PDB file of C-alpha atoms in Angstrom:
ATOM      1  CA  MET A   1       0.000   0.000   0.000  1.00  0.00           C
ATOM      2  CA  THR A   2       2.290   2.707  -1.335  1.00  0.00           C
ATOM      3  CA  LEU A   3       2.159   6.460  -0.774  1.00  0.00           C
ATOM      4  CA  THR A   4       3.750   7.194  -4.164  1.00  0.00           C
ATOM      5  CA  GLY A   5       1.865   9.762  -6.235  1.00  0.00           C
ATOM      6  CA  ARG A   6      -0.259  11.047  -3.369  1.00  0.00           C
ATOM      7  CA  THR A   7      -0.398  14.652  -2.197  1.00  0.00           C
ATOM      8  CA  LYS A   8       1.294  15.653   1.052  1.00  0.00           C
ATOM      9  CA  THR A   9      -2.098  15.792   2.757  1.00  0.00           C
ATOM     10  CA  GLU A  10      -2.988  12.311   1.501  1.00  0.00           C
ATOM     11  CA  GLN A  11       0.382  10.983   2.617  1.00  0.00           C
ATOM     12  CA  ALA A  12      -0.017  12.546   6.065  1.00  0.00           C
ATOM     13  CA  TYR A  13      -3.522  11.104   6.344  1.00  0.00           C
ATOM     14  CA  HIS A  14      -2.394   7.547   5.535  1.00  0.00           C
ATOM     15  CA  VAL A  15       0.638   7.742   7.832  1.00  0.00           C
ATOM     16  CA  LEU A  16      -1.452   9.034  10.748  1.00  0.00           C
ATOM     17  CA  ARG A  17      -4.234   6.532  10.094  1.00  0.00           C
ATOM     18  CA  ARG A  18      -1.740   3.694  10.245  1.00  0.00           C
ATOM     19  CA  ALA A  19      -0.154   5.122  13.401  1.00  0.00           C
ATOM     20  CA  ILE A  20      -3.544   5.246  15.124  1.00  0.00           C
ATOM     21  CA  VAL A  21      -4.623   1.752  14.020  1.00  0.00           C
ATOM     22  CA  THR A  22      -1.325   0.115  15.021  1.00  0.00           C
ATOM     23  CA  GLY A  23      -1.111   1.942  18.341  1.00  0.00           C
ATOM     24  CA  ASP A  24       1.885   4.116  17.546  1.00  0.00           C
ATOM     25  CA  LEU A  25      -0.447   6.980  18.475  1.00  0.00           C
ATOM     26  CA  VAL A  26      -2.228   5.716  21.574  1.00  0.00           C
ATOM     27  CA  GLU A  27      -5.786   6.313  22.725  1.00  0.00           C
ATOM     28  CA  ASP A  28      -6.516   9.741  24.228  1.00  0.00           C
ATOM     29  CA  LEU A  29      -3.141  11.097  23.075  1.00  0.00           C
ATOM     30  CA  PRO A  30      -3.378  14.854  22.306  1.00  0.00           C
ATOM     31  CA  LEU A  31      -2.486  15.369  18.648  1.00  0.00           C
ATOM     32  CA  ASP A  32      -0.626  18.646  18.578  1.00  0.00           C
ATOM     33  CA  ASP A  33       0.165  19.472  14.950  1.00  0.00           C
ATOM     34  CA  ALA A  34       3.677  20.704  15.823  1.00  0.00           C
ATOM     35  CA  MET A  35       4.433  17.412  17.573  1.00  0.00           C
ATOM     36  CA  LEU A  36       3.065  15.392  14.677  1.00  0.00           C
ATOM     37  CA  SER A  37       4.969  17.484  12.147  1.00  0.00           C
ATOM     38  CA  THR A  38       8.233  16.830  13.967  1.00  0.00           C
ATOM     39  CA  ARG A  39       7.486  13.157  14.516  1.00  0.00           C
ATOM     40  CA  TYR A  40       6.365  12.264  10.988  1.00  0.00           C
ATOM     41  CA  GLY A  41       8.079  14.884   8.840  1.00  0.00           C
ATOM     42  CA  PHE A  42       5.057  16.592   7.280  1.00  0.00           C
ATOM     43  CA  GLY A  43       4.240  20.294   7.257  1.00  0.00           C
ATOM     44  CA  ARG A  44       1.644  21.564   9.703  1.00  0.00           C
ATOM     45  CA  THR A  45      -0.917  22.337   6.978  1.00  0.00           C
ATOM     46  CA  PRO A  46      -1.015  18.730   5.614  1.00  0.00           C
ATOM     47  CA  ILE A  47      -1.170  17.488   9.207  1.00  0.00           C
ATOM     48  CA  ARG A  48      -4.157  19.701  10.010  1.00  0.00           C
ATOM     49  CA  GLU A  49      -6.019  18.670   6.861  1.00  0.00           C
ATOM     50  CA  ALA A  50      -5.307  15.007   7.587  1.00  0.00           C
ATOM     51  CA  LEU A  51      -6.622  15.397  11.137  1.00  0.00           C
ATOM     52  CA  LYS A  52      -9.884  16.825   9.806  1.00  0.00           C
ATOM     53  CA  LYS A  53     -10.427  13.770   7.620  1.00  0.00           C
ATOM     54  CA  LEU A  54      -9.522  11.403  10.463  1.00  0.00           C
ATOM     55  CA  ALA A  55     -12.037  13.207  12.682  1.00  0.00           C
ATOM     56  CA  ASP A  56     -14.723  12.777  10.020  1.00  0.00           C
ATOM     57  CA  GLU A  57     -13.986   9.040   9.966  1.00  0.00           C
ATOM     58  CA  GLN A  58     -14.076   8.993  13.778  1.00  0.00           C
ATOM     59  CA  PHE A  59     -10.483   7.931  14.337  1.00  0.00           C
ATOM     60  CA  ILE A  60     -10.016  11.024  16.480  1.00  0.00           C
ATOM     61  CA  ASN A  61     -12.102  13.493  18.462  1.00  0.00           C
ATOM     62  CA  TYR A  62     -11.691  17.128  17.447  1.00  0.00           C
ATOM     63  CA  PRO A  63     -13.383  19.395  20.041  1.00  0.00           C
ATOM     64  CA  PRO A  64     -13.900  23.047  19.017  1.00  0.00           C
ATOM     65  CA  HIS A  65     -10.985  25.286  19.975  1.00  0.00           C
ATOM     66  CA  ARG A  66      -9.143  22.386  21.619  1.00  0.00           C
ATOM     67  CA  THR A  67      -6.367  19.977  20.661  1.00  0.00           C
ATOM     68  CA  PRO A  68      -7.711  16.845  18.920  1.00  0.00           C
ATOM     69  CA  TYR A  69      -6.957  13.470  20.475  1.00  0.00           C
ATOM     70  CA  VAL A  70      -7.072   9.803  19.507  1.00  0.00           C
ATOM     71  CA  ARG A  71     -10.524   8.393  20.039  1.00  0.00           C
ATOM     72  CA  GLY A  72     -10.654   5.489  22.468  1.00  0.00           C
ATOM     73  CA  ILE A  73     -12.622   2.274  22.083  1.00  0.00           C
ATOM     74  CA  ARG A  74     -14.214   1.635  25.459  1.00  0.00           C
ATOM     75  CA  VAL A  75     -15.231  -1.756  26.800  1.00  0.00           C
ATOM     76  CA  ARG A  76     -18.915  -0.825  26.720  1.00  0.00           C
ATOM     77  CA  ASP A  77     -18.646   0.127  23.024  1.00  0.00           C
ATOM     78  CA  LEU A  78     -17.604  -3.243  21.621  1.00  0.00           C
ATOM     79  CA  SER A  79     -20.834  -5.203  21.890  1.00  0.00           C
ATOM     80  CA  ARG A  80     -22.767  -2.260  20.442  1.00  0.00           C
ATOM     81  CA  LEU A  81     -20.257  -1.907  17.627  1.00  0.00           C
ATOM     82  CA  TYR A  82     -20.848  -5.516  16.590  1.00  0.00           C
ATOM     83  CA  GLU A  83     -24.597  -5.145  17.057  1.00  0.00           C
ATOM     84  CA  SER A  84     -24.446  -2.215  14.644  1.00  0.00           C
ATOM     85  CA  ARG A  85     -22.489  -4.256  12.122  1.00  0.00           C
ATOM     86  CA  HIS A  86     -25.201  -6.935  12.163  1.00  0.00           C
ATOM     87  CA  LEU A  87     -27.983  -4.400  11.710  1.00  0.00           C
ATOM     88  CA  LEU A  88     -26.198  -2.622   8.851  1.00  0.00           C
ATOM     89  CA  GLU A  89     -24.107  -5.150   6.945  1.00  0.00           C
ATOM     90  CA  GLU A  90     -26.562  -8.055   6.766  1.00  0.00           C
ATOM     91  CA  PRO A  91     -29.245  -6.184   4.772  1.00  0.00           C
ATOM     92  CA  VAL A  92     -26.475  -4.534   2.743  1.00  0.00           C
ATOM     93  CA  ALA A  93     -25.320  -8.017   1.699  1.00  0.00           C
ATOM     94  CA  ARG A  94     -28.841  -8.941   0.583  1.00  0.00           C
ATOM     95  CA  LEU A  95     -29.077  -5.801  -1.527  1.00  0.00           C
ATOM     96  CA  ALA A  96     -25.576  -6.297  -2.947  1.00  0.00           C
ATOM     97  CA  ALA A  97     -26.513  -9.814  -4.071  1.00  0.00           C
ATOM     98  CA  ARG A  98     -29.175  -8.261  -6.266  1.00  0.00           C
ATOM     99  CA  ARG A  99     -27.277  -5.234  -7.550  1.00  0.00           C
ATOM    100  CA  ALA A 100     -23.573  -6.083  -7.737  1.00  0.00           C
ATOM    101  CA  THR A 101     -22.164  -5.660 -11.237  1.00  0.00           C
ATOM    102  CA  PRO A 102     -19.415  -7.793 -12.808  1.00  0.00           C
ATOM    103  CA  ALA A 103     -17.003  -4.935 -12.116  1.00  0.00           C
ATOM    104  CA  HIS A 104     -17.885  -4.993  -8.399  1.00  0.00           C
ATOM    105  CA  LEU A 105     -17.493  -8.764  -8.258  1.00  0.00           C
ATOM    106  CA  ASP A 106     -14.116  -8.575  -9.997  1.00  0.00           C
ATOM    107  CA  GLU A 107     -12.998  -5.954  -7.485  1.00  0.00           C
ATOM    108  CA  LEU A 108     -14.031  -8.170  -4.577  1.00  0.00           C
ATOM    109  CA  GLU A 109     -11.922 -10.994  -5.999  1.00  0.00           C
ATOM    110  CA  ARG A 110      -8.982  -8.617  -6.459  1.00  0.00           C
ATOM    111  CA  ILE A 111      -9.264  -7.474  -2.843  1.00  0.00           C
ATOM    112  CA  CYS A 112      -9.360 -11.083  -1.633  1.00  0.00           C
ATOM    113  CA  ASP A 113      -6.144 -11.723  -3.568  1.00  0.00           C
ATOM    114  CA  ARG A 114      -4.529  -8.693  -1.924  1.00  0.00           C
ATOM    115  CA  ILE A 115      -5.577  -9.915   1.530  1.00  0.00           C
ATOM    116  CA  ASP A 116      -3.924 -13.261   0.802  1.00  0.00           C
ATOM    117  CA  ASP A 117      -0.764 -11.433  -0.296  1.00  0.00           C
ATOM    118  CA  GLU A 118      -0.650  -9.429   2.940  1.00  0.00           C
ATOM    119  CA  ILE A 119      -1.254 -12.526   5.048  1.00  0.00           C
ATOM    120  CA  ALA A 120       1.519 -14.394   3.225  1.00  0.00           C
ATOM    121  CA  ALA A 121       3.843 -11.462   3.838  1.00  0.00           C
ATOM    122  CA  GLY A 122       2.941 -11.387   7.547  1.00  0.00           C
ATOM    123  CA  GLN A 123       1.495  -7.877   7.329  1.00  0.00           C
ATOM    124  CA  PRO A 124      -1.560  -7.558   9.611  1.00  0.00           C
ATOM    125  CA  TYR A 125      -1.998  -3.857   8.925  1.00  0.00           C
ATOM    126  CA  GLY A 126      -2.194  -4.340   5.169  1.00  0.00           C
ATOM    127  CA  ALA A 127      -4.554  -7.281   5.647  1.00  0.00           C
ATOM    128  CA  ILE A 128      -7.039  -5.342   7.767  1.00  0.00           C
ATOM    129  CA  GLU A 129      -6.995  -2.325   5.452  1.00  0.00           C
ATOM    130  CA  TYR A 130      -7.902  -4.575   2.511  1.00  0.00           C
ATOM    131  CA  ASP A 131     -10.483  -6.258   4.772  1.00  0.00           C
ATOM    132  CA  HIS A 132     -11.999  -2.813   5.269  1.00  0.00           C
ATOM    133  CA  GLN A 133     -11.993  -2.274   1.496  1.00  0.00           C
ATOM    134  CA  PHE A 134     -13.780  -5.604   1.008  1.00  0.00           C
ATOM    135  CA  HIS A 135     -16.719  -4.671   3.216  1.00  0.00           C
ATOM    136  CA  LEU A 136     -16.831  -1.193   1.720  1.00  0.00           C
ATOM    137  CA  GLU A 137     -16.914  -2.617  -1.816  1.00  0.00           C
ATOM    138  CA  ILE A 138     -19.921  -4.757  -0.889  1.00  0.00           C
ATOM    139  CA  ALA A 139     -21.693  -1.611   0.286  1.00  0.00           C
ATOM    140  CA  LYS A 140     -20.678   0.268  -2.874  1.00  0.00           C
ATOM    141  CA  SER A 141     -22.154  -2.515  -4.979  1.00  0.00           C
ATOM    142  CA  THR A 142     -25.620  -1.659  -3.614  1.00  0.00           C
ATOM    143  CA  ASP A 143     -25.434   1.537  -5.702  1.00  0.00           C
ATOM    144  CA  ASN A 144     -26.436   3.428  -2.550  1.00  0.00           C
ATOM    145  CA  PRO A 145     -23.805   5.986  -1.491  1.00  0.00           C
ATOM    146  CA  PHE A 146     -25.481   6.517   1.877  1.00  0.00           C
ATOM    147  CA  LEU A 147     -25.036   2.855   2.764  1.00  0.00           C
ATOM    148  CA  ALA A 148     -21.437   2.934   1.557  1.00  0.00           C
ATOM    149  CA  GLU A 149     -20.674   5.942   3.741  1.00  0.00           C
ATOM    150  CA  ALA A 150     -22.307   4.307   6.762  1.00  0.00           C
ATOM    151  CA  VAL A 151     -20.339   1.063   6.347  1.00  0.00           C
ATOM    152  CA  ASN A 152     -17.111   2.987   5.830  1.00  0.00           C
ATOM    153  CA  ARG A 153     -17.527   5.051   8.991  1.00  0.00           C
ATOM    154  CA  LEU A 154     -18.656   2.111  11.108  1.00  0.00           C
ATOM    155  CA  ASN A 155     -15.787  -0.137  10.087  1.00  0.00           C
ATOM    156  CA  CYS A 156     -13.195   2.599  10.516  1.00  0.00           C
ATOM    157  CA  GLY A 157     -14.081   2.165  14.182  1.00  0.00           C
ATOM    158  CA  SER A 158     -13.256  -1.538  13.902  1.00  0.00           C
ATOM    159  CA  LEU A 159      -9.789  -1.289  12.360  1.00  0.00           C
ATOM    160  CA  ARG A 160      -7.836  -1.095  15.613  1.00  0.00           C
ATOM    161  CA  ILE A 161      -9.528  -4.148  17.108  1.00  0.00           C
ATOM    162  CA  TRP A 162      -9.132  -6.074  13.841  1.00  0.00           C
ATOM    163  CA  TYR A 163      -5.437  -5.205  13.879  1.00  0.00           C
ATOM    164  CA  LEU A 164      -5.093  -6.302  17.487  1.00  0.00           C
ATOM    165  CA  ALA A 165      -6.765  -9.650  16.746  1.00  0.00           C
ATOM    166  CA  HIS A 166      -4.622 -10.295  13.664  1.00  0.00           C
ATOM    167  CA  SER A 167      -1.427  -9.315  15.474  1.00  0.00           C
ATOM    168  CA  THR A 168      -2.169 -11.400  18.574  1.00  0.00           C
ATOM    169  CA  LEU A 169      -4.135 -14.396  17.293  1.00  0.00           C
ATOM    170  CA  GLY A 170      -2.674 -14.692  13.803  1.00  0.00           C
ATOM    171  CA  MET A 171      -4.283 -14.479  10.371  1.00  0.00           C
ATOM    172  CA  GLU A 172      -4.612 -18.112   9.289  1.00  0.00           C
ATOM    173  CA  ASN A 173      -7.913 -18.797   7.474  1.00  0.00           C
ATOM    174  CA  THR A 174      -9.158 -15.232   8.062  1.00  0.00           C
ATOM    175  CA  ASN A 175      -9.762 -14.721   4.331  1.00  0.00           C
ATOM    176  CA  GLU A 176     -11.902 -17.801   3.770  1.00  0.00           C
ATOM    177  CA  ASP A 177     -15.117 -16.026   4.780  1.00  0.00           C
ATOM    178  CA  HIS A 178     -14.432 -13.224   2.297  1.00  0.00           C
ATOM    179  CA  ARG A 179     -14.042 -15.722  -0.529  1.00  0.00           C
ATOM    180  CA  ALA A 180     -17.312 -17.435   0.434  1.00  0.00           C
ATOM    181  CA  ILE A 181     -19.196 -14.127   0.623  1.00  0.00           C
ATOM    182  CA  ALA A 182     -17.846 -13.059  -2.768  1.00  0.00           C
ATOM    183  CA  ALA A 183     -19.016 -16.374  -4.252  1.00  0.00           C
ATOM    184  CA  ALA A 184     -22.520 -15.958  -2.808  1.00  0.00           C
ATOM    185  CA  LEU A 185     -22.751 -12.448  -4.228  1.00  0.00           C
ATOM    186  CA  LYS A 186     -21.588 -13.725  -7.610  1.00  0.00           C
ATOM    187  CA  ASP A 187     -24.340 -16.368  -7.490  1.00  0.00           C
ATOM    188  CA  LYS A 188     -26.852 -13.567  -6.724  1.00  0.00           C
ATOM    189  CA  ASP A 189     -28.026 -15.435  -3.629  1.00  0.00           C
ATOM    190  CA  PRO A 190     -29.349 -12.912  -1.055  1.00  0.00           C
ATOM    191  CA  ASP A 191     -30.111 -15.477   1.653  1.00  0.00           C
ATOM    192  CA  ARG A 192     -26.676 -17.101   1.526  1.00  0.00           C
ATOM    193  CA  SER A 193     -24.944 -13.736   1.299  1.00  0.00           C
ATOM    194  CA  GLU A 194     -26.754 -12.465   4.392  1.00  0.00           C
ATOM    195  CA  THR A 195     -26.077 -15.660   6.345  1.00  0.00           C
ATOM    196  CA  LEU A 196     -22.375 -15.663   5.491  1.00  0.00           C
ATOM    197  CA  VAL A 197     -21.980 -12.014   6.483  1.00  0.00           C
ATOM    198  CA  ARG A 198     -23.751 -12.686   9.786  1.00  0.00           C
ATOM    199  CA  GLN A 199     -21.478 -15.651  10.490  1.00  0.00           C
ATOM    200  CA  HIS A 200     -18.424 -13.611   9.517  1.00  0.00           C
ATOM    201  CA  ILE A 201     -19.308 -10.830  11.951  1.00  0.00           C
ATOM    202  CA  ASP A 202     -19.936 -13.393  14.694  1.00  0.00           C
ATOM    203  CA  LYS A 203     -16.519 -14.947  14.053  1.00  0.00           C
ATOM    204  CA  SER A 204     -14.901 -11.531  14.301  1.00  0.00           C
ATOM    205  CA  TYR A 205     -16.560 -10.988  17.666  1.00  0.00           C
ATOM    206  CA  ALA A 206     -15.459 -14.449  18.776  1.00  0.00           C
ATOM    207  CA  ARG A 207     -11.859 -13.453  18.034  1.00  0.00           C
ATOM    208  CA  GLN A 208     -12.320 -10.456  20.283  1.00  0.00           C
ATOM    209  CA  MET A 209     -13.625 -12.793  22.974  1.00  0.00           C
ATOM    210  CA  ALA A 210     -10.531 -14.963  22.538  1.00  0.00           C
ATOM    211  CA  LEU A 211      -8.390 -11.907  23.154  1.00  0.00           C
ATOM    212  CA  GLN A 212     -10.169 -11.419  26.464  1.00  0.00           C
ATOM    213  CA  GLN A 213      -8.768 -14.719  27.680  1.00  0.00           C
ATOM    214  CA  LEU A 214      -5.540 -12.762  27.817  1.00  0.00           C
ATOM    215  CA  ASP A 215      -7.123  -9.557  29.152  1.00  0.00           C
ATOM    216  CA  PRO A 216     -10.762 -10.039  30.233  1.00  0.00           C
ATOM    217  CA  LEU A 217     -12.224  -6.618  29.618  1.00  0.00           C
ATOM    218  CA  VAL A 218     -14.933  -7.063  26.992  1.00  0.00           C
ATOM    219  CA  PRO A 219     -18.544  -7.927  27.954  1.00  0.00           C
ATOM    220  CA  PRO A 220     -20.492 -10.641  26.097  1.00  0.00           C
ATOM    221  CA  PRO A 221     -22.366  -9.561  22.948  1.00  0.00           C
ATOM    222  CA  PRO A 222     -26.064  -8.656  23.132  1.00  0.00           C
ATOM    223  CA  ALA A 223     -28.362 -11.681  23.030  1.00  0.00           C
ATOM    224  CA  ARG A 224     -30.054 -12.399  19.707  1.00  0.00           C
ATOM    225  CA  SER A 225     -33.624 -13.615  19.349  1.00  0.00           C
ATOM    226  CA  SER A 226     -34.547 -16.822  17.526  1.00  0.00           C
ATOM    227  CA  GLN A 227     -35.234 -14.704  14.436  1.00  0.00           C
ATOM    228  CA  GLY A 228     -31.635 -13.470  14.527  1.00  0.00           C
ATOM    229  CA  GLU A 229     -32.549  -9.950  15.659  1.00  0.00           C
ATOM    230  CA  PRO A 230     -31.422  -8.085  18.780  1.00  0.00           C
ATOM    231  CA  PRO A 231     -34.008  -8.380  21.564  1.00  0.00           C
TER     232      PRO A 231
END
């Protein structure tokens, strides 16, 4: 994932995004633009523009007339984050199964290939960024920009915990679900697409639960009714 050919602002954005996701910039850290400029070698104007975009994607909090800081993911947020993914991404998958074009399906296959490349290279950050692109591409294939924006913003909030799981638990077999989902979308099967996305989200939460065996901080997910909906 190269920075070649990007503007200074785009480069600063991608460098800071990676630093936040990987923990180089820790939660609640004040992001003074002078400090960031010295640390990462960008001018203060590109840094400020990058911070605005990161705030829009909810990587950071940017209070009026105050120094922005890295947004934390609190224990109480995790179960609601995954609940939100179920409520949003399952119906998106159904719609994508009906509307995805050959170009969208080809792009999903390309992204799966890139995930495999990153896994083979032992690069968890690259793998989770392509994972994010995969879910975003499904949303884009609905031809509904509002859904795409919602999925993008929601899963930006997941990147740090995905990175932590990949870095701690490993990445073996983590791309198999993506391949299965892409195949269901290609077959234009809404039911299978929805089911596979639901199972994929549940597996992701289960990996977070496995992490808690090392550091038991996360509460169990909200109970689901027999119809598969939150109570």
